[in-house]
Amino acid sequence: MPSSHDWINKPLGVVEAMFAQSNSNPEWEAKVLEYFKGQLREKESHSWVPSLNDVPLHYLKPNSLVKFRCLVQDMFDPEFYMGVYETVDPSTKANVLRCGKYKDVTECGVDLNSRNTVTAERQTFYCVPIPGESPWAKESYGCSSQARVVPSTSYVPSRQKRSYEEDDDDMDTQPQKQREPHTEPHGNGDSKRQETEAPSSQTTAPSDCSSHLDLNFPLPGERGPACLVKVYEGLDSFKLNDTLEIYGILSVNPVLTVLGEEKDPSLLLLNPTESMETPEEQRAHDPPASLVPRLHMLYARPLQHNNPLLPSAPTEDQSAFVSSFLVEMASVRAELLAYLTHVLLGDGLAAEYLLLHLISNVYTRRDVLPLGKFTLNLSGCPLNSYTERLYQIVQQLVPCSYRLSMSLHTMNSMRLVPKKDYVANRLVSGALQLARNTSLFLDETQLEQGQLDSSGVRNITALGNLISWQKVDYDFSYHQMEFPCNINVLVTSEGRSLLPSDCQVPLQPQVTPPNMEEYLTTIHMAQFTSQINKFRVYLSLARTLDYSISDEVTKAVEDDFVDMRKDDPQSVTAEDLHRMLVVARLLSLSLGQTTLSRDGWMRAKHIDMLRRSRTEQQKSLNGNEP
Amino acid sequence: MLWCERTEQVKANKHLPTQENAGQMVKDELAEKCQKLFQAFLEEYQTADGEVKYVRDAEELIRPERNTLLVSFTDLEGFNQELATTIQEEFYRVYPFLCRAVRNFARDHGNVPVNKEFYLAIQDLPTRHKIRELSSLRIGSLVRISAQVVRTHPVHPELVSGTFLCLDCQGVCPDVPQQFKYAPPTVCRNPVCSNRARFHLDTHRSKFIDFQKVRIQETQAELPRGSIPRSLEVILRAEAVETAQAGDRCDITGSLIVVPDVSQLSTAGVRAETSSRVGGRQGYENEGLRGLKALGVRELSYRLAFLACHVAPTNPRFGGKELRDEDQTAESIKSQMSVQEWEKVFEMSQDKNLYHNLGTSLFPTIHGNDEVKRGILLMLFGGVPKTTMEGTSLRGDVNVCIVGDPSTAKSQFLKHVEEFSPRAVYTSGKASSAAGLTAAVVRDEESHEFVIEAGALMLADNGVCCIDEFDKMETRDQVAIHEAMEQQTISITKAGVKATLNARTSILAAANPVGGRYDRSKSLKQNVNLSAPIMSRFDLFFILVDDCNEVTDYAIARRIVDLHSRIENSVDRLYSLDEIRRYLLFARQFKPKISGESEEFIVEQYKRLRQRDGSGGVATSAWRITVRQLESMIRLSEGMARMHCCDEVQPKHVKEAFRLLNKSIIRVETPDINLDQDQNQEMEAEEEGENGHDVPNGVNDQDNGQVNGHTHGVTGQTNGVNGHADSSSRPSLRLTFPEYRRISNLLVLHLRRAEEAEEEEELKKSAVINWYLKEMESEIDSEEELINRKSLIEKVLHRLVHYDHILIELSQGGLKGSETETQEEVLVVNPNYTLED
């Protein structure tokens, strides 16, 4: 390995060298950050850094630089540490100043009475991989990584690269999901390989660790490393549920575990009769490093989107990429629309609305009002696993998604809203703790008649609040605390959904394939990966575009509204205007237009009319639908 | 340089126990000086009337359960500023010495056991900190923090001073001081005995102190958005234990200390188990690591804890002291504000247009609906709670209900208030049963004990409870909150638990009309699915009607399009929410009294309302005016006075309160009188409206006849605007109802007078018209208007005669003959008609 990569392999060496040069001039800290930022700014350099998301923990070298794509799930209380301390060499009695930053444990022979000790503050964030990340996104991130990883154990798998991907595949296949037939043979190979590895690996055997250590993932069935991230700078700039790409120094020092385990009172000067932490807290805050590694943050980049196919940073690259893509926007849209129409059994209008829904995004909040949200209720969905297949198709298109089957049992038993556990002093996650722009697929076709208990009512209320206000009230026992979110909610139901929605589209299938499974699989298979990738880029990109309405169009819209009201005041309400403006916005953006044109407005009005007349029609049928 | 000092301090704290163990060999001169000065303070400090203030308190300490002397920091400051500063800055260091001073003081003033330990608690520290502001800078100094207690641990004894028995020579080592940890003497005191390890604690001769750990957490109001509240462990000792319960908000005085974030032996078992399950291989790795540790490898992190000497709950929940609004005065609020903040508050109080500006700043995204905004504003300011001489308490909280068509921003009003108000709870009537709203007795899963689970109303104590879809609540549940609304308490008798809980909250409710849309031909009562007793408990009822009107439509369209078109400051507020919050907090400290003048005015207005209510005649106003409305009027007037930071309710405040009350409940507007249509249809509709009031007035009078029965076609505030727009466009044809009534009264009065004077001529119709026009002369500018007025008065007369039957037309030839002669009719007032207002 070339020495130029020392900053990746031995970042602590770099830090210590800078500290040694500084002569306790506090500016060295900024220099360190600047250095790593500079290194990462170099072309492609960030892809050399191994990622905790793709590489099993035991392949990573302790104290090396790693990156982690994650969601801030919880923030612990700040702690103090010795930023600078002095050690005494027992043989020479020479005092040496040492740097305690980015470390968990000290070197030997600390002089606790030294006057040079500096106490500093840091905070720990509990981070989990981004919940509901689609398999294709994971895979694609994994492929783009150029990190050369040498496992820290003696075992060197011959097909190293390949096996990671398989690992990923394996992880993402949720238990309730049917295993795709083609993964079967690989699965066998996998298990063999795992057998040989098992003793050295902790992360690949999560089944036994979950029994005594809850890693607190928001979604059930998730896997991947959770991480305790030690944050040193800019504490206030991070918020709960932020999605970040963190570059930091990995610390899996097993000493941590032992230190936490047994304290020899004679070694510690101060040992309170009562520990300040209960065993539950201890377990939540100091899990074994082998299960939950520590990451000392050097640099964190907020993720605007989680799509590996798009350039990540807002650089010149990106604007070039955007402008080149804008050209083909309209054609990609047409293809995607055709694809979705097929998927929705030939219903073009529903496909149009689904497309708009997929690019919707809460772009701002005016006081309590979230603007830009577009919850779609697709009613009249055929039963028998259609919705399941539909979800799989959505999952193929968006980077993050989750399907919540709204059966009575799940509604009554599942924890949707995060709750503060005061015993362990941590935030117990719930399924609604999701990253921004996650697609939440609520499957109401699974609902049956029966009794909702109190937690069921709470869950339904939480879903309703999420849809109406785009916020989740986290349960802090003595009070609730609102956390704003930005989640695309798609509700599929037989009749009109019991949840509120911004817009309801009754599905009108034009074709009735005899075998639904086969039909959808064929459609899905017919798409080339390159085509699907285009769709993925399209959906992520359309949502990031800026948008405005000119004064002239504003006037026209106002006039139009008043005119409509004149004819029949009951027909159009303020709420309708709200919705139509959102539709107009999304429609324009979906075509790559960043301003609203008169045509755009008329088109929006038109499709809304179509949709409404369809809803009316459905009403008069009075539930006699297929 | 600063950090250097800081570390010293940290270290000093860490080493304190060791120093003490060494038997205070190091003399702390500063601390001893403090002890002397403090003792002098206790001996000498006198209250205004010359009494030595703390002597009585010290005498109290004789009682066996007492051991803590509570001293006010303000007294200390008044006595010796320097001493106060030293204590504040070096609290942790001097604390044991101060306690010694207390002990000496107590011994001097009472016969206390020689070895009884005494402690000091300090209250009234002027500045208050947030948990987030506590940094290592404040370690060791005296601070006061406010926070919510989230978890309490059981109380147990802590050894403060141990007497040890040497197991080798049976010698006694008395009074070995202990701090935080069990520390046997390092070596036996017997010079010939070299025992260093084998000691036995003689519990009978050792001293213990009560010890409790609690965890506190940042309150919601202090929290930056999107962050997780921080928490802090607090150590309570002596008399401070058990003063706080989970859920309480407390002011805690004490000092910040550093503890290594270490677990203790007792938890080691659990940990060991964990690791053995994690993997067998780690077992022998541990051996090697232990070796590392022996060399001095250690963890780098520490945590903060708070050693409290005094705890004052700021919201006692079960009875106890009345600490409404944290027992603060305008002065104390002012002292907590920064200069800029105070200037802003002052500026706001001087704002001539404050009423309007506050309303628009609070609800910037809601168009129009000014009256509702004002109503909610007065609700936030609230009236003054009172207790009568008999001890009945009268609520000061104002309850508001908004009824309206879908999509008329009802929920937005509620959401805004929830967002704004620090203690507001938002709940939906549909989702919450009475238990969720009031309080419930539930069995704790772990301890199997019954506990009271706070409901929304309790949670909003001293705040606002926003209930959406109020009408969807089951009647049973509506009854349950009935008590809360009037008595402001919730009683529970269930599973052997009997409790009366405070729920002093204003209620802001939103309800949908019965048929989805508000039906103007029906009464409010018929439109809303609420029981009469509940309805009567709302001070203000607002009705929002989705009305079709070009002006409002345009305004609505403008607002919505603005919202969407990314014009950055489409939410323009004159005052920021924080500024309003501060102003509100300040203004709420005022307890305005009603001036004599206002009192008369209120009485007068109330009489007017009652009279109008009592009399029959044209379309009586709908609500039965009762004492409740009088109370409402007083509350609203007080709120108005508070808003202007007045200590006295002035007539202008009453006037606005009256106007608002009038707008909302009483005058649920009657439709405009359309004078142009003589058609019978119109009349029928009108008739229908009038009939309406007969029915609901008699609605189930369960509530001692205090039902506010309610009638008549109703228009909301949105409609009020239209009314004006309409009447201005066609002034001659339409009249608003009050205008019509005004003219009618004028005419009736005139005719009565004329009748009495028996001036036959004056009673002629033309004469009446001429008289009227003359009366109006000043208002008429042009000829055209004169003609308009003339046709108007003619129509009014026509209507009065033919539809309302207030006047009777007498023709010369007898009672309404079939004459076609040009003989002029004479008008007389219907003898059965009683004049009102």
mmCIF file with all atom_site columns, N, CA and C in Angstrom, chain B residues 32 39-40 73 77-78 82 87 122 195 208 243 289 320 345 469 526 584 592 670 692 706 803 812:
data_model
loop_
_atom_site.group_PDB
_atom_site.id
_atom_site.type_symbol
_atom_site.label_atom_id
_atom_site.label_alt_id
_atom_site.label_comp_id
_atom_site.label_asym_id
_atom_site.label_entity_id
_atom_site.label_seq_id
_atom_site.pdbx_PDB_ins_code
_atom_site.Cartn_x
_atom_site.Cartn_y
_atom_site.Cartn_z
_atom_site.occupancy
_atom_site.B_iso_or_equiv
_atom_site.pdbx_formal_charge
_atom_site.auth_seq_id
_atom_site.auth_comp_id
_atom_site.auth_asym_id
_atom_site.auth_atom_id
_atom_site.pdbx_PDB_model_num
ATOM 1  N N  . GLU B 1 32  ? -12.167  28.437 55.491 1.00 0.00 ? 32  GLU B N  1
ATOM 2  C CA . GLU B 1 32  ? -12.367  28.687 56.919 1.00 0.00 ? 32  GLU B CA 1
ATOM 3  C C  . GLU B 1 32  ? -12.818  30.110 57.183 1.00 0.00 ? 32  GLU B C  1
ATOM 4  N N  . GLN B 1 39  ? -21.051  32.165 59.606 1.00 0.00 ? 39  GLN B N  1
ATOM 5  C CA . GLN B 1 39  ? -21.630  32.028 60.934 1.00 0.00 ? 39  GLN B CA 1
ATOM 6  C C  . GLN B 1 39  ? -22.053  33.397 61.457 1.00 0.00 ? 39  GLN B C  1
ATOM 7  N N  . ALA B 1 40  ? -21.239  34.366 61.159 1.00 0.00 ? 40  ALA B N  1
ATOM 8  C CA . ALA B 1 40  ? -21.585  35.731 61.546 1.00 0.00 ? 40  ALA B CA 1
ATOM 9  C C  . ALA B 1 40  ? -22.884  36.162 60.880 1.00 0.00 ? 40  ALA B C  1
ATOM 10 N N  . PHE B 1 73  ? -30.443  33.303 49.348 1.00 0.00 ? 73  PHE B N  1
ATOM 11 C CA . PHE B 1 73  ? -29.220  33.895 48.801 1.00 0.00 ? 73  PHE B CA 1
ATOM 12 C C  . PHE B 1 73  ? -29.306  35.420 48.763 1.00 0.00 ? 73  PHE B C  1
ATOM 13 N N  . GLU B 1 77  ? -26.549  38.086 50.050 1.00 0.00 ? 77  GLU B N  1
ATOM 14 C CA . GLU B 1 77  ? -26.026  39.175 49.234 1.00 0.00 ? 77  GLU B CA 1
ATOM 15 C C  . GLU B 1 77  ? -26.173  40.499 49.958 1.00 0.00 ? 77  GLU B C  1
ATOM 16 N N  . GLY B 1 78  ? -27.312  40.648 50.625 1.00 0.00 ? 78  GLY B N  1
ATOM 17 C CA . GLY B 1 78  ? -27.563  41.897 51.336 1.00 0.00 ? 78  GLY B CA 1
ATOM 18 C C  . GLY B 1 78  ? -26.608  42.057 52.504 1.00 0.00 ? 78  GLY B C  1
ATOM 19 N N  . GLU B 1 82  ? -19.314  40.190 49.218 1.00 0.00 ? 82  GLU B N  1
ATOM 20 C CA . GLU B 1 82  ? -18.102  39.435 48.927 1.00 0.00 ? 82  GLU B CA 1
ATOM 21 C C  . GLU B 1 82  ? -18.271  37.963 49.305 1.00 0.00 ? 82  GLU B C  1
ATOM 22 N N  . ILE B 1 87  ? -19.139  32.302 47.942 1.00 0.00 ? 87  ILE B N  1
ATOM 23 C CA . ILE B 1 87  ? -19.944  31.083 48.071 1.00 0.00 ? 87  ILE B CA 1
ATOM 24 C C  . ILE B 1 87  ? -20.458  30.647 46.711 1.00 0.00 ? 87  ILE B C  1
ATOM 25 N N  . ILE B 1 122 ? -29.610  26.368 49.974 1.00 0.00 ? 122 ILE B N  1
ATOM 26 C CA . ILE B 1 122 ? -29.686  27.773 49.565 1.00 0.00 ? 122 ILE B CA 1
ATOM 27 C C  . ILE B 1 122 ? -30.788  27.934 48.527 1.00 0.00 ? 122 ILE B C  1
ATOM 28 N N  . ASN B 1 195 ? -2.295   -3.035 60.434 1.00 0.00 ? 195 ASN B N  1
ATOM 29 C CA . ASN B 1 195 ? -3.413   -3.466 59.601 1.00 0.00 ? 195 ASN B CA 1
ATOM 30 C C  . ASN B 1 195 ? -3.790   -2.395 58.587 1.00 0.00 ? 195 ASN B C  1
ATOM 31 N N  . PHE B 1 208 ? -25.024  8.419  58.896 1.00 0.00 ? 208 PHE B N  1
ATOM 32 C CA . PHE B 1 208 ? -25.565  8.230  57.554 1.00 0.00 ? 208 PHE B CA 1
ATOM 33 C C  . PHE B 1 208 ? -26.389  9.446  57.155 1.00 0.00 ? 208 PHE B C  1
ATOM 34 N N  . THR B 1 243 ? -38.350  15.170 47.505 1.00 0.00 ? 243 THR B N  1
ATOM 35 C CA . THR B 1 243 ? -39.092  16.405 47.283 1.00 0.00 ? 243 THR B CA 1
ATOM 36 C C  . THR B 1 243 ? -39.543  16.498 45.834 1.00 0.00 ? 243 THR B C  1
ATOM 37 N N  . LEU B 1 289 ? -5.860   -8.323 28.331 1.00 0.00 ? 289 LEU B N  1
ATOM 38 C CA . LEU B 1 289 ? -6.283   -6.936 28.437 1.00 0.00 ? 289 LEU B CA 1
ATOM 39 C C  . LEU B 1 289 ? -6.185   -6.450 29.874 1.00 0.00 ? 289 LEU B C  1
ATOM 40 N N  . GLY B 1 320 ? -51.407  20.969 47.386 1.00 0.00 ? 320 GLY B N  1
ATOM 41 C CA . GLY B 1 320 ? -50.195  21.717 47.696 1.00 0.00 ? 320 GLY B CA 1
ATOM 42 C C  . GLY B 1 320 ? -50.340  23.205 47.439 1.00 0.00 ? 320 GLY B C  1
ATOM 43 N N  . VAL B 1 345 ? -40.415  44.115 24.781 1.00 0.00 ? 345 VAL B N  1
ATOM 44 C CA . VAL B 1 345 ? -41.687  43.971 25.490 1.00 0.00 ? 345 VAL B CA 1
ATOM 45 C C  . VAL B 1 345 ? -42.291  45.340 25.746 1.00 0.00 ? 345 VAL B C  1
ATOM 46 N N  . GLU B 1 469 ? -62.046  18.119 16.441 1.00 0.00 ? 469 GLU B N  1
ATOM 47 C CA . GLU B 1 469 ? -63.198  17.226 16.278 1.00 0.00 ? 469 GLU B CA 1
ATOM 48 C C  . GLU B 1 469 ? -63.895  16.982 17.608 1.00 0.00 ? 469 GLU B C  1
ATOM 49 N N  . GLN B 1 526 ? -78.644  23.273 16.791 1.00 0.00 ? 526 GLN B N  1
ATOM 50 C CA . GLN B 1 526 ? -79.010  22.198 15.880 1.00 0.00 ? 526 GLN B CA 1
ATOM 51 C C  . GLN B 1 526 ? -77.875  21.845 14.952 1.00 0.00 ? 526 GLN B C  1
ATOM 52 N N  . LEU B 1 584 ? -46.426  37.682 26.437 1.00 0.00 ? 584 LEU B N  1
ATOM 53 C CA . LEU B 1 584 ? -47.548  36.999 27.060 1.00 0.00 ? 584 LEU B CA 1
ATOM 54 C C  . LEU B 1 584 ? -47.217  36.655 28.506 1.00 0.00 ? 584 LEU B C  1
ATOM 55 N N  . PRO B 1 592 ? -55.468  42.513 36.733 1.00 0.00 ? 592 PRO B N  1
ATOM 56 C CA . PRO B 1 592 ? -56.232  43.754 36.668 1.00 0.00 ? 592 PRO B CA 1
ATOM 57 C C  . PRO B 1 592 ? -57.481  43.717 37.545 1.00 0.00 ? 592 PRO B C  1
ATOM 58 N N  . THR B 1 670 ? -78.319  37.740 12.270 1.00 0.00 ? 670 THR B N  1
ATOM 59 C CA . THR B 1 670 ? -79.524  37.482 11.513 1.00 0.00 ? 670 THR B CA 1
ATOM 60 C C  . THR B 1 670 ? -79.246  37.860 10.075 1.00 0.00 ? 670 THR B C  1
ATOM 61 N N  . GLY B 1 692 ? -87.718  29.469 14.270 1.00 0.00 ? 692 GLY B N  1
ATOM 62 C CA . GLY B 1 692 ? -86.608  28.684 14.808 1.00 0.00 ? 692 GLY B CA 1
ATOM 63 C C  . GLY B 1 692 ? -86.377  28.925 16.279 1.00 0.00 ? 692 GLY B C  1
ATOM 64 N N  . GLN B 1 706 ? -80.061  27.240 32.510 1.00 0.00 ? 706 GLN B N  1
ATOM 65 C CA . GLN B 1 706 ? -79.015  28.148 32.054 1.00 0.00 ? 706 GLN B CA 1
ATOM 66 C C  . GLN B 1 706 ? -78.576  27.825 30.644 1.00 0.00 ? 706 GLN B C  1
ATOM 67 N N  . TYR B 1 803 ? -95.222  42.613 7.736  1.00 0.00 ? 803 TYR B N  1
ATOM 68 C CA . TYR B 1 803 ? -94.563  41.341 8.085  1.00 0.00 ? 803 TYR B CA 1
ATOM 69 C C  . TYR B 1 803 ? -94.251  41.220 9.565  1.00 0.00 ? 803 TYR B C  1
ATOM 70 N N  . GLN B 1 812 ? -108.626 55.972 7.655  1.00 0.00 ? 812 GLN B N  1
ATOM 71 C CA . GLN B 1 812 ? -109.602 56.867 8.267  1.00 0.00 ? 812 GLN B CA 1
ATOM 72 C C  . GLN B 1 812 ? -110.946 56.180 8.422  1.00 0.00 ? 812 GLN B C  1
#
